[in-house]
Amino acid sequence: MGARILDGTKIAAEIRAEVAAEVKTLAASGLRPGLAVVLVGHNPASEVYVRGKVKSSEEVGLYSEKHTPPDSVSTEELLDLIADLNRRDEIDGILVQLPLPPQVDAKRVLLAVDPAKDVDGFHPMNVGYLSTQRPGLVPCTPAGVMEILKRSGIPIAGQEAVAVGRSDIVGKPVAMLLLNQNATVTVCHSKTHDLPGVCRRADILVAAIGRAGMITRDFVKPGATVIDVGINTITDRAEFDRYFAGNAKREESFAKKGSTLVGDVHPEVAEIAGAITPVPGGVGPLTIAMLMANTVKAAKMRRGERSQKLEVRMQK
Ligand code: NAP
């Protein structure tokens, strides 16, 4: 029997609808959460991502604005822009689209974002909050992975979870989120010995590697839940055949566009997994939905913090 398909598009739509309802309620009390996106230069992939983020903000009713400094921008100029966004009360979330040009000190720029407005959850303060289980802003893609598991009724506590990949953006935070939900977590990387053997222990296997179709059926325990974070574009016919030979729907879109997407998990895994996220339409749609959710969370947390501070001051 084939795996149950975990429909990320549907789950993301549910989350966006919940966020839109919350934005409406906040707006009725005079608060419209705002997101500022900083897009440097003209990277075509970044432009597509940012367009999606701005469009989605509008759809859920958030205020959004886009800043587009030129490719030649300096670190100091970007720091000035971030400082200005940090100061502005109507901006609750700041997102700096990566990558930044080589002359820019990306770490300094990301560190300058007010942790309370860090809707990407990349600031060391938010990383610390996550690892010490304090309220904070969690990176969007890993948060999306957890929503898929939760909303699909996949048990986490006590389960063996294996994350393949240890990036700051996906692998490490997803491992921490699973650990915080009481999974027994193993994090794998390029130096892991016997990767297939370690992966086969997993009840929940998260692939965040950046290598097309690397997780084949011999990496997967039958019945396991497989979450495929990878997004890889393939244009080569032989490679296409390796993943999608005989798949009429894919064949049609490949013939039309000359490319198709494949995850880090080989499509054959769907034959033995218990549940699996497709690519496209799995984790991908969750990333933007969680950005919307994080912006609302940031707005509420900042206001909550302020009213708490006010209360403390009034008590003194
Ligand atoms: P990354 O920073 O390049 O990290 C890749 C990780 O995979 C590294 O930890 C690396 O190990 C590990 N790795 C590479 N080759 C390996 C191998 N042969 N065996 C075992 N581990 C190996 O990538 P990322 O930013 O985490 O992204 C991972 C994938 O997710 C990419 O396909 C990316 O496009 C996708 N992604 C999707 C979304 C979304 O919205 N769905 C968001 C973000 C990323 P080392 O640390 O040892 O080098």
Short mmCIF file of N, CA, C and O and ligand atoms in Angstrom, two decimals, residues 49 140-142 145 163-172 187-192 195 207-212 214-215 219 228-232 262-264 279 282-288, ligand 1:
data_model
loop_
_atom_site.label_atom_id
_atom_site.label_comp_id
_atom_site.label_asym_id
_atom_site.label_seq_id
_atom_site.Cartn_x
_atom_site.Cartn_y
_atom_site.Cartn_z
N TYR A 49 10.58 34.50 -4.29
CA TYR A 49 10.21 34.24 -2.90
C TYR A 49 9.56 35.47 -2.27
O TYR A 49 8.53 35.39 -1.61
N CYS A 140 10.74 29.55 10.16
CA CYS A 140 9.46 29.21 9.51
C CYS A 140 9.40 27.79 8.96
O CYS A 140 8.38 27.10 9.15
N THR A 141 10.43 27.34 8.27
CA THR A 141 10.34 26.00 7.65
C THR A 141 10.26 24.90 8.73
O THR A 141 9.36 24.04 8.66
N PRO A 142 11.14 24.90 9.74
CA PRO A 142 11.00 23.90 10.80
C PRO A 142 9.66 24.00 11.53
O PRO A 142 9.04 22.97 11.85
N VAL A 145 7.21 22.22 9.46
CA VAL A 145 7.34 20.76 9.58
C VAL A 145 6.54 20.27 10.79
O VAL A 145 5.79 19.28 10.71
N ALA A 163 16.94 13.65 11.82
CA ALA A 163 17.03 14.77 10.88
C ALA A 163 18.30 14.57 10.08
O ALA A 163 19.38 14.41 10.66
N VAL A 164 18.20 14.58 8.76
CA VAL A 164 19.41 14.54 7.94
C VAL A 164 19.65 15.97 7.46
O VAL A 164 18.85 16.52 6.71
N GLY A 165 20.74 16.57 7.94
CA GLY A 165 21.03 17.99 7.71
C GLY A 165 21.11 18.71 9.04
O GLY A 165 20.31 18.43 9.94
N ARG A 166 22.10 19.59 9.16
CA ARG A 166 22.29 20.30 10.43
C ARG A 166 22.45 21.80 10.21
O ARG A 166 23.22 22.47 10.89
N SER A 167 21.76 22.33 9.19
CA SER A 167 21.88 23.77 8.94
C SER A 167 21.17 24.54 10.05
O SER A 167 20.28 24.01 10.73
N ASP A 168 21.58 25.82 10.19
CA ASP A 168 20.94 26.68 11.20
C ASP A 168 19.50 26.99 10.80
O ASP A 168 18.67 27.33 11.64
N ILE A 169 19.21 26.87 9.51
CA ILE A 169 17.89 27.27 8.99
C ILE A 169 16.88 26.13 9.12
O ILE A 169 15.71 26.36 9.42
N VAL A 170 17.32 24.89 8.89
CA VAL A 170 16.38 23.77 8.92
C VAL A 170 16.78 22.68 9.91
O VAL A 170 16.08 22.41 10.90
N GLY A 171 17.91 22.01 9.66
CA GLY A 171 18.26 20.79 10.41
C GLY A 171 18.29 20.98 11.91
O GLY A 171 17.61 20.25 12.66
N LYS A 172 19.08 21.96 12.37
CA LYS A 172 19.21 22.14 13.84
C LYS A 172 17.89 22.56 14.49
O LYS A 172 17.48 21.95 15.48
N VAL A 187 20.74 13.71 14.86
CA VAL A 187 20.99 14.65 13.76
C VAL A 187 22.14 14.12 12.92
O VAL A 187 23.23 13.87 13.44
N CYS A 188 21.89 13.94 11.63
CA CYS A 188 22.92 13.40 10.73
C CYS A 188 23.46 14.50 9.80
O CYS A 188 22.80 15.52 9.59
N HIS A 189 24.62 14.26 9.24
CA HIS A 189 25.26 15.23 8.35
C HIS A 189 26.22 14.50 7.43
O HIS A 189 26.22 13.25 7.40
N SER A 190 27.05 15.26 6.72
CA SER A 190 27.88 14.62 5.68
C SER A 190 28.96 13.70 6.25
O SER A 190 29.55 12.92 5.50
N LYS A 191 29.22 13.78 7.54
CA LYS A 191 30.27 12.91 8.12
C LYS A 191 29.67 11.72 8.88
O LYS A 191 30.38 10.95 9.50
N THR A 192 28.34 11.59 8.84
CA THR A 192 27.69 10.48 9.56
C THR A 192 28.06 9.13 8.93
O THR A 192 28.00 8.99 7.71
N LEU A 195 24.81 6.18 7.10
CA LEU A 195 23.60 7.02 7.07
C LEU A 195 22.32 6.21 6.83
O LEU A 195 21.34 6.38 7.57
N ALA A 207 14.29 15.01 5.93
CA ALA A 207 15.42 15.17 5.00
C ALA A 207 15.57 16.63 4.63
O ALA A 207 14.68 17.22 4.01
N ALA A 208 16.69 17.24 5.03
CA ALA A 208 16.98 18.64 4.68
C ALA A 208 18.44 18.70 4.26
O ALA A 208 19.31 19.16 5.00
N ILE A 209 18.70 18.23 3.06
CA ILE A 209 20.07 17.98 2.62
C ILE A 209 20.46 18.86 1.44
O ILE A 209 21.59 19.37 1.35
N GLY A 210 19.54 19.03 0.50
CA GLY A 210 19.85 19.78 -0.72
C GLY A 210 20.45 18.88 -1.79
O GLY A 210 21.21 19.34 -2.62
N ARG A 211 20.13 17.58 -1.75
CA ARG A 211 20.61 16.63 -2.78
C ARG A 211 19.43 15.85 -3.33
O ARG A 211 18.80 15.07 -2.58
N ALA A 212 19.16 16.05 -4.61
CA ALA A 212 17.97 15.46 -5.24
C ALA A 212 17.90 13.95 -5.02
O ALA A 212 18.86 13.22 -5.29
N MET A 214 18.20 11.83 -2.72
CA MET A 214 19.25 11.05 -2.05
C MET A 214 18.70 9.97 -1.11
O MET A 214 19.28 8.91 -0.96
N ILE A 215 17.56 10.27 -0.49
CA ILE A 215 16.99 9.30 0.45
C ILE A 215 16.17 8.28 -0.36
O ILE A 215 15.05 8.57 -0.81
N PHE A 219 16.84 3.69 2.98
CA PHE A 219 17.06 4.57 4.14
C PHE A 219 15.84 4.57 5.06
O PHE A 219 15.84 5.26 6.09
N ASP A 228 9.99 15.64 3.64
CA ASP A 228 10.99 16.00 2.63
C ASP A 228 11.06 17.52 2.52
O ASP A 228 10.18 18.15 1.94
N VAL A 229 12.12 18.10 3.08
CA VAL A 229 12.26 19.57 3.05
C VAL A 229 12.93 20.02 1.75
O VAL A 229 12.79 21.16 1.32
N GLY A 230 13.64 19.14 1.10
CA GLY A 230 14.45 19.51 -0.07
C GLY A 230 13.64 20.04 -1.23
O GLY A 230 12.51 19.59 -1.49
N ILE A 231 14.22 21.01 -1.91
CA ILE A 231 13.63 21.52 -3.16
C ILE A 231 14.76 21.59 -4.17
O ILE A 231 15.66 22.41 -4.03
N ASN A 232 14.74 20.71 -5.14
CA ASN A 232 15.80 20.68 -6.15
C ASN A 232 15.15 20.72 -7.53
O ASN A 232 14.18 20.01 -7.79
N VAL A 262 12.17 18.11 -7.53
CA VAL A 262 12.23 16.86 -6.79
C VAL A 262 12.80 17.18 -5.41
O VAL A 262 13.60 18.11 -5.25
N GLY A 263 12.35 16.44 -4.42
CA GLY A 263 12.86 16.67 -3.07
C GLY A 263 14.18 15.97 -2.83
O GLY A 263 14.84 15.50 -3.76
N ASP A 264 14.57 15.89 -1.56
CA ASP A 264 15.77 15.14 -1.19
C ASP A 264 15.44 13.66 -1.05
O ASP A 264 16.31 12.83 -0.82
N VAL A 279 6.75 16.72 -3.01
CA VAL A 279 7.46 17.92 -3.51
C VAL A 279 7.10 18.06 -4.99
O VAL A 279 7.34 17.13 -5.77
N GLY A 282 4.40 20.04 -0.33
CA GLY A 282 4.57 19.48 1.01
C GLY A 282 4.99 20.57 1.98
O GLY A 282 4.17 21.41 2.37
N VAL A 283 6.28 20.57 2.33
CA VAL A 283 6.79 21.55 3.30
C VAL A 283 6.79 22.96 2.73
O VAL A 283 6.53 23.93 3.45
N GLY A 284 7.09 23.08 1.43
CA GLY A 284 7.23 24.40 0.80
C GLY A 284 6.14 25.41 1.16
O GLY A 284 6.44 26.48 1.68
N PRO A 285 4.85 25.08 0.95
CA PRO A 285 3.79 26.06 1.23
C PRO A 285 3.71 26.47 2.70
O PRO A 285 3.22 27.55 3.02
N LEU A 286 4.23 25.61 3.58
CA LEU A 286 4.16 25.92 5.02
C LEU A 286 5.08 27.08 5.39
O LEU A 286 4.81 27.83 6.34
N THR A 287 6.18 27.22 4.65
CA THR A 287 7.18 28.23 5.03
C THR A 287 6.56 29.63 5.03
O THR A 287 6.71 30.39 5.99
N ILE A 288 5.84 29.96 3.96
CA ILE A 288 5.23 31.30 3.90
C ILE A 288 4.08 31.41 4.92
O ILE A 288 3.93 32.43 5.58
P1 NAP B 1 22.39 23.39 3.72
O1 NAP B 1 22.62 24.59 4.57
O2 NAP B 1 23.18 23.22 2.47
O3 NAP B 1 22.60 22.10 4.64
C1 NAP B 1 22.61 20.82 4.10
C2 NAP B 1 22.89 19.80 5.19
O4 NAP B 1 22.87 18.52 4.58
C3 NAP B 1 24.26 19.99 5.84
O5 NAP B 1 24.15 19.82 7.23
C4 NAP B 1 25.10 18.86 5.22
O6 NAP B 1 26.06 18.30 6.09
C5 NAP B 1 24.04 17.81 4.94
N1 NAP B 1 24.49 16.96 3.85
C6 NAP B 1 24.91 17.32 2.62
N2 NAP B 1 25.27 16.24 1.90
C7 NAP B 1 25.07 15.17 2.72
C8 NAP B 1 25.28 13.77 2.56
N3 NAP B 1 25.75 13.25 1.42
N4 NAP B 1 24.98 12.97 3.59
C9 NAP B 1 24.50 13.47 4.75
N5 NAP B 1 24.28 14.80 4.95
C10 NAP B 1 24.57 15.62 3.95
O7 NAP B 1 20.86 23.28 3.27
P2 NAP B 1 19.51 23.82 3.99
O8 NAP B 1 19.45 25.31 3.88
O9 NAP B 1 19.34 23.18 5.31
O10 NAP B 1 18.43 23.24 2.97
C11 NAP B 1 18.26 21.85 2.76
C12 NAP B 1 17.26 21.63 1.65
O11 NAP B 1 16.01 22.16 2.04
C13 NAP B 1 17.58 22.30 0.32
O12 NAP B 1 17.11 21.47 -0.74
C14 NAP B 1 16.77 23.56 0.34
O13 NAP B 1 16.43 24.03 -0.96
C15 NAP B 1 15.56 23.09 1.08
N6 NAP B 1 14.81 24.16 1.79
C16 NAP B 1 13.49 24.19 1.61
C17 NAP B 1 12.74 25.12 2.26
C18 NAP B 1 11.25 25.12 2.07
O14 NAP B 1 10.61 26.14 2.21
N7 NAP B 1 10.66 23.96 1.79
C19 NAP B 1 13.33 26.05 3.12
C20 NAP B 1 14.70 25.96 3.33
C21 NAP B 1 15.44 25.00 2.65
P3 NAP B 1 27.36 19.13 6.63
O15 NAP B 1 26.83 20.03 7.69
O16 NAP B 1 28.25 18.07 7.17
O17 NAP B 1 27.90 19.85 5.45
#
